[in-house]
PDB file of C-alpha atoms in Angstrom:
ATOM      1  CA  UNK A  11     106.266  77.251 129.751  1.00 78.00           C
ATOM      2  CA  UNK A  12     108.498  75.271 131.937  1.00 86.00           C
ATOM      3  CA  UNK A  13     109.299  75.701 135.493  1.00 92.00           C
ATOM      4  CA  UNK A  14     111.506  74.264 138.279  1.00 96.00           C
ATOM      5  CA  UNK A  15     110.041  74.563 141.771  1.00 97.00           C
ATOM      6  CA  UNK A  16     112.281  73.656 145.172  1.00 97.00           C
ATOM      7  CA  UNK A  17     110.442  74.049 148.029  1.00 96.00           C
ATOM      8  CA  UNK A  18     112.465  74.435 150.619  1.00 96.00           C
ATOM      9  CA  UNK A  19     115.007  77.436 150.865  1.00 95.00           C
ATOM     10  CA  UNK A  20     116.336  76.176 153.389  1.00 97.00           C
ATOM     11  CA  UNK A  21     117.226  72.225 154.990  1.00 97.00           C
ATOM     12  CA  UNK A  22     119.248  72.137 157.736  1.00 97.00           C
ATOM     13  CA  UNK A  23     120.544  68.561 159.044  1.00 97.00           C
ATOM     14  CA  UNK A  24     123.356  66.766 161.559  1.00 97.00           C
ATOM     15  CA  UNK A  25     126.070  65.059 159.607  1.00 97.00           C
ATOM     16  CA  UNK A  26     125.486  61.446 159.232  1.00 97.00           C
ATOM     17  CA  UNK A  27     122.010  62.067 158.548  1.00 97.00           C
ATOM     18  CA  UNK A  28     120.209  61.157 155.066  1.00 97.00           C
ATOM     19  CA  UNK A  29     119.563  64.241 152.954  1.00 97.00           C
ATOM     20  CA  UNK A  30     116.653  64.662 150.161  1.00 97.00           C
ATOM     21  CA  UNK A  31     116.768  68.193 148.061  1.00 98.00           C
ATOM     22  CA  UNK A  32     113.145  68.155 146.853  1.00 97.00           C
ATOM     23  CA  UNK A  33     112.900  69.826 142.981  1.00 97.00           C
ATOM     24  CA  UNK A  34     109.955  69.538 141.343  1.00 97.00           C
ATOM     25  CA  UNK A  35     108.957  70.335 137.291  1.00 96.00           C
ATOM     26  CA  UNK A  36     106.441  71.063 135.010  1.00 94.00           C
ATOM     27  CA  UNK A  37     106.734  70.778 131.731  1.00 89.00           C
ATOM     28  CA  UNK A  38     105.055  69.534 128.873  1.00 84.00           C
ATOM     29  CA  UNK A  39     107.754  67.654 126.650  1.00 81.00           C
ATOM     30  CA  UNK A  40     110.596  65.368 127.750  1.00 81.00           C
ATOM     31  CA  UNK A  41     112.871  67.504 130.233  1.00 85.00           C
ATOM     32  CA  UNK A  42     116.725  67.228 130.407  1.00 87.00           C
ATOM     33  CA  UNK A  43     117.430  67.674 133.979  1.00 91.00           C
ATOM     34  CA  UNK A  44     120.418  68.578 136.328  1.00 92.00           C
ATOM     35  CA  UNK A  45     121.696  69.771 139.808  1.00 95.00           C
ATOM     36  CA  UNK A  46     123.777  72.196 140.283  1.00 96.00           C
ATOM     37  CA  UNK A  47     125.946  73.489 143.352  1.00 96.00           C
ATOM     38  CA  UNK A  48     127.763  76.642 144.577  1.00 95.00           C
ATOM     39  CA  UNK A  49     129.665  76.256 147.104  1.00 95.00           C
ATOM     40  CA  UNK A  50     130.838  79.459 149.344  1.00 93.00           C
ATOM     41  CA  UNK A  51     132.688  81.818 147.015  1.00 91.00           C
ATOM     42  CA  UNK A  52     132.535  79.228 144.016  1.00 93.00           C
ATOM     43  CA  UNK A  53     130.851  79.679 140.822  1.00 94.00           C
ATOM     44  CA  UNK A  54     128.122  77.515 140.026  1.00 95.00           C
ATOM     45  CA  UNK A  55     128.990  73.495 138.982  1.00 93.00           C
ATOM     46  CA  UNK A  56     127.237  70.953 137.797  1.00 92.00           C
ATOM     47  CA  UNK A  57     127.122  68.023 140.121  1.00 93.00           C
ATOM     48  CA  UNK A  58     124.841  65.438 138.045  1.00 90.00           C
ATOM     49  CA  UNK A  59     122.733  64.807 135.395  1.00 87.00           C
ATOM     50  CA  UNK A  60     119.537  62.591 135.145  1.00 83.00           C
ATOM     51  CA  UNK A  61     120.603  61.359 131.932  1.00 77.00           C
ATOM     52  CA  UNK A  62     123.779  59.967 132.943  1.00 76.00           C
ATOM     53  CA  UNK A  63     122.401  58.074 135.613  1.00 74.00           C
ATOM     54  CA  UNK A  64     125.690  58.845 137.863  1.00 78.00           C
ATOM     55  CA  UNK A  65     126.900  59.262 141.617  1.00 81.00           C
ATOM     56  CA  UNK A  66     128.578  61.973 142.543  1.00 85.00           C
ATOM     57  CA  UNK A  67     130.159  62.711 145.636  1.00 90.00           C
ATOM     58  CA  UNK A  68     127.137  60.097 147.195  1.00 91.00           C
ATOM     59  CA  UNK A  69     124.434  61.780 145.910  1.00 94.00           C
ATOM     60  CA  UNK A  70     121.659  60.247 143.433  1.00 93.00           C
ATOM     61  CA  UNK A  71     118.886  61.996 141.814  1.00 93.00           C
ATOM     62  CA  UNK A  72     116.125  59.698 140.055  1.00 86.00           C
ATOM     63  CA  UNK A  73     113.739  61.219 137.487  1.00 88.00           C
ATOM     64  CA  UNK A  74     110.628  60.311 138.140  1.00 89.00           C
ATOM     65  CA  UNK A  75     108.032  61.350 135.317  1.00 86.00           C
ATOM     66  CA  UNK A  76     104.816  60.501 136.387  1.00 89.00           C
ATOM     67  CA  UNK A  77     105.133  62.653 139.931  1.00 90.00           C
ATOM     68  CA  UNK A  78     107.450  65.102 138.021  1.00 93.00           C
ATOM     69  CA  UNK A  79     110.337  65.156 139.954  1.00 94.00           C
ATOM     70  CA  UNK A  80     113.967  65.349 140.341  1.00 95.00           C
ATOM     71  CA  UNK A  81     115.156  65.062 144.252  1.00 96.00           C
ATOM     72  CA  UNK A  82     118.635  64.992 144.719  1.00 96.00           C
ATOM     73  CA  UNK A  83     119.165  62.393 147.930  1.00 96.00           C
ATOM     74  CA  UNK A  84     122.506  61.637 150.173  1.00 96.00           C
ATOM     75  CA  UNK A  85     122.242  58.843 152.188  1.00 96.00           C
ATOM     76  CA  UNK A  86     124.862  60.294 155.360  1.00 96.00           C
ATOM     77  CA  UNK A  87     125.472  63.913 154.917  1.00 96.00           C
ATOM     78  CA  UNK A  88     129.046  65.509 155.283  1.00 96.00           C
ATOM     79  CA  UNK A  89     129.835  68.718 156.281  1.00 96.00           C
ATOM     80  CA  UNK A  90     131.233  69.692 153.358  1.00 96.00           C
ATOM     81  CA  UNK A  91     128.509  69.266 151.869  1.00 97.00           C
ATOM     82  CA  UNK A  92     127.146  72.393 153.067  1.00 97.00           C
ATOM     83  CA  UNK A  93     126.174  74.619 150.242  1.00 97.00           C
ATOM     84  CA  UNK A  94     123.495  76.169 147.602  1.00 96.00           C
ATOM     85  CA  UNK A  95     121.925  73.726 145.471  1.00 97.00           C
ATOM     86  CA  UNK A  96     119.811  74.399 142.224  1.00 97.00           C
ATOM     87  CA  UNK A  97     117.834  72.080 140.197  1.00 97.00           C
ATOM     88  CA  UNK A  98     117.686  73.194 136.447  1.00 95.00           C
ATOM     89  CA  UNK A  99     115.308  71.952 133.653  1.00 92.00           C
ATOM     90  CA  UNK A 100     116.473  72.526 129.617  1.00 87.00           C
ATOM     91  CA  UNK A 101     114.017  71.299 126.833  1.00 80.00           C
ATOM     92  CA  UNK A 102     115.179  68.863 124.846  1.00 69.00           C
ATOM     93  CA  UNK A 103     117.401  70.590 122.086  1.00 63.00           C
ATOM     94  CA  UNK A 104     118.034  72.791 124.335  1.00 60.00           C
ATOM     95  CA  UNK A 105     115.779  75.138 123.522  1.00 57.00           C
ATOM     96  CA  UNK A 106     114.919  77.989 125.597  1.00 62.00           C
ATOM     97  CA  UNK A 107     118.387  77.761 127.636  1.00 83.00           C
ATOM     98  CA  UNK A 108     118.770  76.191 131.458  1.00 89.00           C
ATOM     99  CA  UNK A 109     115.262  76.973 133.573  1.00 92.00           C
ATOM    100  CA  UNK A 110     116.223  77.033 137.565  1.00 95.00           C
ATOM    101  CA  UNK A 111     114.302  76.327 140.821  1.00 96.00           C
ATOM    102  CA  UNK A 112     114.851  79.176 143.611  1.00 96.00           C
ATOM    103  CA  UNK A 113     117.871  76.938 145.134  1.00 96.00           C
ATOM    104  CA  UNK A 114     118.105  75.080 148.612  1.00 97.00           C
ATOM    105  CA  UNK A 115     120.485  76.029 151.147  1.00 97.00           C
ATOM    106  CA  UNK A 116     121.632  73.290 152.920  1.00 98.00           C
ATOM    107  CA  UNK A 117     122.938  73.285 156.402  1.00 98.00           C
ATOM    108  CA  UNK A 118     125.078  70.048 157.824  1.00 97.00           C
ATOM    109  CA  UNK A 119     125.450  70.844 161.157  1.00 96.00           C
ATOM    110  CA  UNK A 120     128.286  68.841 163.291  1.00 93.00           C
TER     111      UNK A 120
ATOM    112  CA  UNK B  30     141.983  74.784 131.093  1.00 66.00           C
ATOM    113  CA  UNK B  31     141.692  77.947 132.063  1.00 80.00           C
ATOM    114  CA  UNK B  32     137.827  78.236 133.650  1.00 93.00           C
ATOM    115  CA  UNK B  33     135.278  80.451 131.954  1.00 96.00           C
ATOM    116  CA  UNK B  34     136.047  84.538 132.712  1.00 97.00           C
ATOM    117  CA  UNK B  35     133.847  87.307 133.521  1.00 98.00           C
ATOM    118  CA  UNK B  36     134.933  91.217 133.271  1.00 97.00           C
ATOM    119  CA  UNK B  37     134.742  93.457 135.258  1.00 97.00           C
ATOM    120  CA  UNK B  38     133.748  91.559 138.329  1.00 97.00           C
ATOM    121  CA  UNK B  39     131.946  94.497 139.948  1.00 97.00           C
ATOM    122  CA  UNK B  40     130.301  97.269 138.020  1.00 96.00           C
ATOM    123  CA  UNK B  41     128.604 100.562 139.658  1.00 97.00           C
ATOM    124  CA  UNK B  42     126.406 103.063 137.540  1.00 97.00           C
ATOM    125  CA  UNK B  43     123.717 105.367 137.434  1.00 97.00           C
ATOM    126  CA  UNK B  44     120.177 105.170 135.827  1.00 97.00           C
ATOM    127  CA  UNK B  45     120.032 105.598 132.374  1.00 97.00           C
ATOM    128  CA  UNK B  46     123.304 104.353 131.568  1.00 97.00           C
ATOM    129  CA  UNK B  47     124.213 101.992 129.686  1.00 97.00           C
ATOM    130  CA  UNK B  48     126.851  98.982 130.130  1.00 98.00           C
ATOM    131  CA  UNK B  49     128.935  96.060 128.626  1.00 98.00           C
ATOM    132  CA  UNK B  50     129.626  92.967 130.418  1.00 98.00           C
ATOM    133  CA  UNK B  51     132.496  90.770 128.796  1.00 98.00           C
ATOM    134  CA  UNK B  52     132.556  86.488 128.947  1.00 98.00           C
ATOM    135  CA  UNK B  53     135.875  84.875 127.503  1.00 97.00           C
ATOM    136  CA  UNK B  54     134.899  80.737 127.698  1.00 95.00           C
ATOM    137  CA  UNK B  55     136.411  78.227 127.986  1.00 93.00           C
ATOM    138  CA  UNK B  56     138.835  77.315 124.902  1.00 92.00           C
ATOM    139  CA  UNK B  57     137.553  75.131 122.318  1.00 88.00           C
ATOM    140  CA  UNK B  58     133.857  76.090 123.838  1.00 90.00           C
ATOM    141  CA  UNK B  59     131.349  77.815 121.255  1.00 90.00           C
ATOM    142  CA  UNK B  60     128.204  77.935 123.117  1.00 90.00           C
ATOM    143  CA  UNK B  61     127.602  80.996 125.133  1.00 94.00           C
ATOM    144  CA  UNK B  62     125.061  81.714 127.766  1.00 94.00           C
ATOM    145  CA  UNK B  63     124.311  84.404 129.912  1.00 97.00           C
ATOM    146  CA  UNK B  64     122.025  84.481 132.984  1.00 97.00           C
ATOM    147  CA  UNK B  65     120.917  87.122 135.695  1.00 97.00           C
ATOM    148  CA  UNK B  66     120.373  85.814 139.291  1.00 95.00           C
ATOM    149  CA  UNK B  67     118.273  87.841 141.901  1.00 95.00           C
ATOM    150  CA  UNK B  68     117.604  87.211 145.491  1.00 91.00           C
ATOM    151  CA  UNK B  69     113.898  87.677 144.209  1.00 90.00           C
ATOM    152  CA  UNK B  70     113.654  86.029 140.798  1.00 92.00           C
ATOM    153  CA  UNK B  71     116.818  83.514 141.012  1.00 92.00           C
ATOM    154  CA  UNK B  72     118.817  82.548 138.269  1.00 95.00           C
ATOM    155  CA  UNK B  73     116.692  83.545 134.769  1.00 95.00           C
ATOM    156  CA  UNK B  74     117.873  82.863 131.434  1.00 94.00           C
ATOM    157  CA  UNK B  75     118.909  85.799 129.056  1.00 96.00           C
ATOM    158  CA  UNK B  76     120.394  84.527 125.819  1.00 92.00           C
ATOM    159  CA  UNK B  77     122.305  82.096 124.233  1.00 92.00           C
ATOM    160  CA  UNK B  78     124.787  82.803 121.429  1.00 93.00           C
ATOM    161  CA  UNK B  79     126.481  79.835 119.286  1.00 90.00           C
ATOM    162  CA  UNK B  80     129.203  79.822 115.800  1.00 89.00           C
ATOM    163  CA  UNK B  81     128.222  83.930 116.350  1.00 93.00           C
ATOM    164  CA  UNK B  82     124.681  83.682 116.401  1.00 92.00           C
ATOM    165  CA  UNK B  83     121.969  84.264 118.823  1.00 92.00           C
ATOM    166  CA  UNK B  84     120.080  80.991 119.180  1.00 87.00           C
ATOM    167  CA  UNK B  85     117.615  81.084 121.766  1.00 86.00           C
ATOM    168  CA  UNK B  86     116.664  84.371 124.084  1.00 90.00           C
ATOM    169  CA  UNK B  87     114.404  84.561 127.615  1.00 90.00           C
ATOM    170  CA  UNK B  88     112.385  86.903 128.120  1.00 90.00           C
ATOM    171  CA  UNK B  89     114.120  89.755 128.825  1.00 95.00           C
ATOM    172  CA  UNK B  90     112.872  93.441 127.331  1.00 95.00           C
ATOM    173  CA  UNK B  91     115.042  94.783 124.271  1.00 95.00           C
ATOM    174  CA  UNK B  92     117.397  96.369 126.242  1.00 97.00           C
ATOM    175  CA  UNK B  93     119.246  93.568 126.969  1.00 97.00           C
ATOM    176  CA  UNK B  94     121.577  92.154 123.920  1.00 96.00           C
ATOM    177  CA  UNK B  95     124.526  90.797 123.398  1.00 97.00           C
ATOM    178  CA  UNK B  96     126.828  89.014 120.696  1.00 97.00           C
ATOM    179  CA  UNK B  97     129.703  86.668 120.248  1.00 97.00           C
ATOM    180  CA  UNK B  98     132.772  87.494 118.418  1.00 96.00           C
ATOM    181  CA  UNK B  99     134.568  84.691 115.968  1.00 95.00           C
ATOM    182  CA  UNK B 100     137.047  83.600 118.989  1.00 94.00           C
ATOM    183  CA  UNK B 101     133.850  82.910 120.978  1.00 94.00           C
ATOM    184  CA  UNK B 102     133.974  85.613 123.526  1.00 97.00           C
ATOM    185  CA  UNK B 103     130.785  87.295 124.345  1.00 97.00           C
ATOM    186  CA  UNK B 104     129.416  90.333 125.468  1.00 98.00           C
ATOM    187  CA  UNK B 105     126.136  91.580 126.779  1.00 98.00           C
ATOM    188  CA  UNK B 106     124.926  95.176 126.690  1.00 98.00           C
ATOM    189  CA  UNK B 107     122.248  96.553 128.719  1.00 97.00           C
ATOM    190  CA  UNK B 108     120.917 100.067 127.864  1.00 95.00           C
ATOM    191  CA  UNK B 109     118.661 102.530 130.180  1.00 96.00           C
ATOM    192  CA  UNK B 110     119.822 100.975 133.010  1.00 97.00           C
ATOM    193  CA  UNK B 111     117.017 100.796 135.405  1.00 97.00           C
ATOM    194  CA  UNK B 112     117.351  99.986 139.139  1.00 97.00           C
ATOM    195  CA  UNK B 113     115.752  96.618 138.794  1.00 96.00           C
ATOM    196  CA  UNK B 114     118.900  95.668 136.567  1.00 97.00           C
ATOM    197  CA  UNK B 115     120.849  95.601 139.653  1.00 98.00           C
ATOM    198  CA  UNK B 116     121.867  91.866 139.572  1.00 97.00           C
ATOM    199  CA  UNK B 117     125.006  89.358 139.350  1.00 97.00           C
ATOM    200  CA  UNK B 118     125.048  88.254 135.591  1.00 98.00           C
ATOM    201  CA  UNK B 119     126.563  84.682 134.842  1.00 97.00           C
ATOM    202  CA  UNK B 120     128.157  83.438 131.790  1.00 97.00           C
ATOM    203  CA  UNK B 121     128.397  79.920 130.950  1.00 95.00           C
ATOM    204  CA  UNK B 122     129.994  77.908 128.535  1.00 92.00           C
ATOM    205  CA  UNK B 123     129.459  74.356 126.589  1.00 89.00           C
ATOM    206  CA  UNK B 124     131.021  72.715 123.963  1.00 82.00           C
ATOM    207  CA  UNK B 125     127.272  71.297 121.855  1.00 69.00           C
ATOM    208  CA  UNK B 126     127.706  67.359 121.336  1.00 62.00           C
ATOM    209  CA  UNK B 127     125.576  66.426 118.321  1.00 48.00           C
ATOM    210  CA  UNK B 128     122.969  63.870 120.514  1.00 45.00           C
ATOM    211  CA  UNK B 129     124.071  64.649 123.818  1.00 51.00           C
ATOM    212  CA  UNK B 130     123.363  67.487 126.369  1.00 55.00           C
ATOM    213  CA  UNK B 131     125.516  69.920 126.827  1.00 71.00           C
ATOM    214  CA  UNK B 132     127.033  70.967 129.985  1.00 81.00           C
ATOM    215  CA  UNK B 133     127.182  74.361 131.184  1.00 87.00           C
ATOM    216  CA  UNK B 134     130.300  75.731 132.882  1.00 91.00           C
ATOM    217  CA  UNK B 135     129.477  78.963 134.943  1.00 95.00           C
ATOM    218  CA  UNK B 136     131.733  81.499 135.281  1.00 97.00           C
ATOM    219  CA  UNK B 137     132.103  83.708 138.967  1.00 96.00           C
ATOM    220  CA  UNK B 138     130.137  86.550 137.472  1.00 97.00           C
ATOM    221  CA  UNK B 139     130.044  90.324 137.140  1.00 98.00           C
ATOM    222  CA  UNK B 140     128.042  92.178 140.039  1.00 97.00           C
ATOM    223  CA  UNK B 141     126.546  95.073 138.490  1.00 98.00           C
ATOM    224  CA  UNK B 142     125.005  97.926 140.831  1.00 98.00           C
ATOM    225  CA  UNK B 143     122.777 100.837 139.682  1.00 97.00           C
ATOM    226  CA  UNK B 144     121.958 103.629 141.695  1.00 96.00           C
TER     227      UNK B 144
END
């Protein structure tokens, strides 16, 4: 079975400081794996993909296999940034639909 | 385009019931999902439904089904509502790319209560 762990529920920092979202995954086959971001009263978004190797909005993730990872960085956090933020794990074939961590509420304070 | 839609948006009812949530996606989308987020579990995969036919399922008791129409609206029905059902349920929609992932668009959800 696959699962998605985030440690931390909650990562508060000042703007202009780097962020790192920490996601972690276990699973036995070769993961598809995303971020995803709600906003206050928004629905849930995608904000990247580790297959498409993209920047969005400054933040990076990097898949790293052999420590099983995903973390989602930001080198100088904005305010707006502020927000929920869920790592999510699908098989390849996408099998067995979108597996999410617990989420990360993160905090830019002024 | 219109973003994926959810109805009702809130939902009240008593144990033992039984009730229908509704997901119209995004046009030209044909891949439904449905999820249930608690503060305690998080976001957990129900069901997906795609061209009318269920293709994968979590693990969910048999209470919870659903089923997509021709038009590829959904619906999900959950029956002997128990209090534990109490949850927002999420719909999401894709558009399958033969060799490519597809990419889920959420919709704002129906917030069912049961007392």
């Amino acid at each position: 079975a696959q699962r998605v762990t985030q440690p931390e529920k909650l990562l508060s920092v000042f703007k202009g400081a780097p962020v790192e979202l920490k996601c972690n995954y276990s699973y036995s086959g070769s993961p598809e794996l995303f971020w995803y971001v709600q906003y206050s009263r928004q629905r849930l978004q995608l904000l990247l993909r580790h297959i498409s190797r993209e920047s969005i909005k400054g933040f990076t993730a990097d898949l790293n296999k052999g420590e099983t990872s995903f973390h989602l960085k930001k080198p100088f956090a904005q305010e707006e940034d502020s927000a929920m933020y869920y790592c999510a794990l699908r098989a390849r074939g996408g099998a067995d639909g979108l597996t999410f961590g617990k989420g990360t509420h993160l905090i830019i304070q002024p | 385009k219109a973003g994926v839609t959810q109805t009702p948006r809130y939902l009240i009812k008593t144990r033992g019931q039984q009730v229908t949530l509704s997901c119209s996606p995004i046009s030209g989308h044909r891949s439904v999902s449905w999820y249930q987020q608690t503060p305690g579990q998080g976001l957990q995969f129900l069901f997906e439904y795609f061209s009318e036919t269920q293709r994968n399922k979590g693990n969910f008791p048999g209470r919870f089904s659903g089923r997509q129409f021709s038009n590829s609206r959904s619906e999900m029905n959950v029956s002997t509502l128990e209090l534990g059902d109490s949850a927002l349920y999420l719909c999401a929609s894709s558009f399958p790319l033969a060799g490519y992932e597809n990419t889920q668009y959420f919709g704002p959800g129906t917030r069912l209560t049961v007392l």
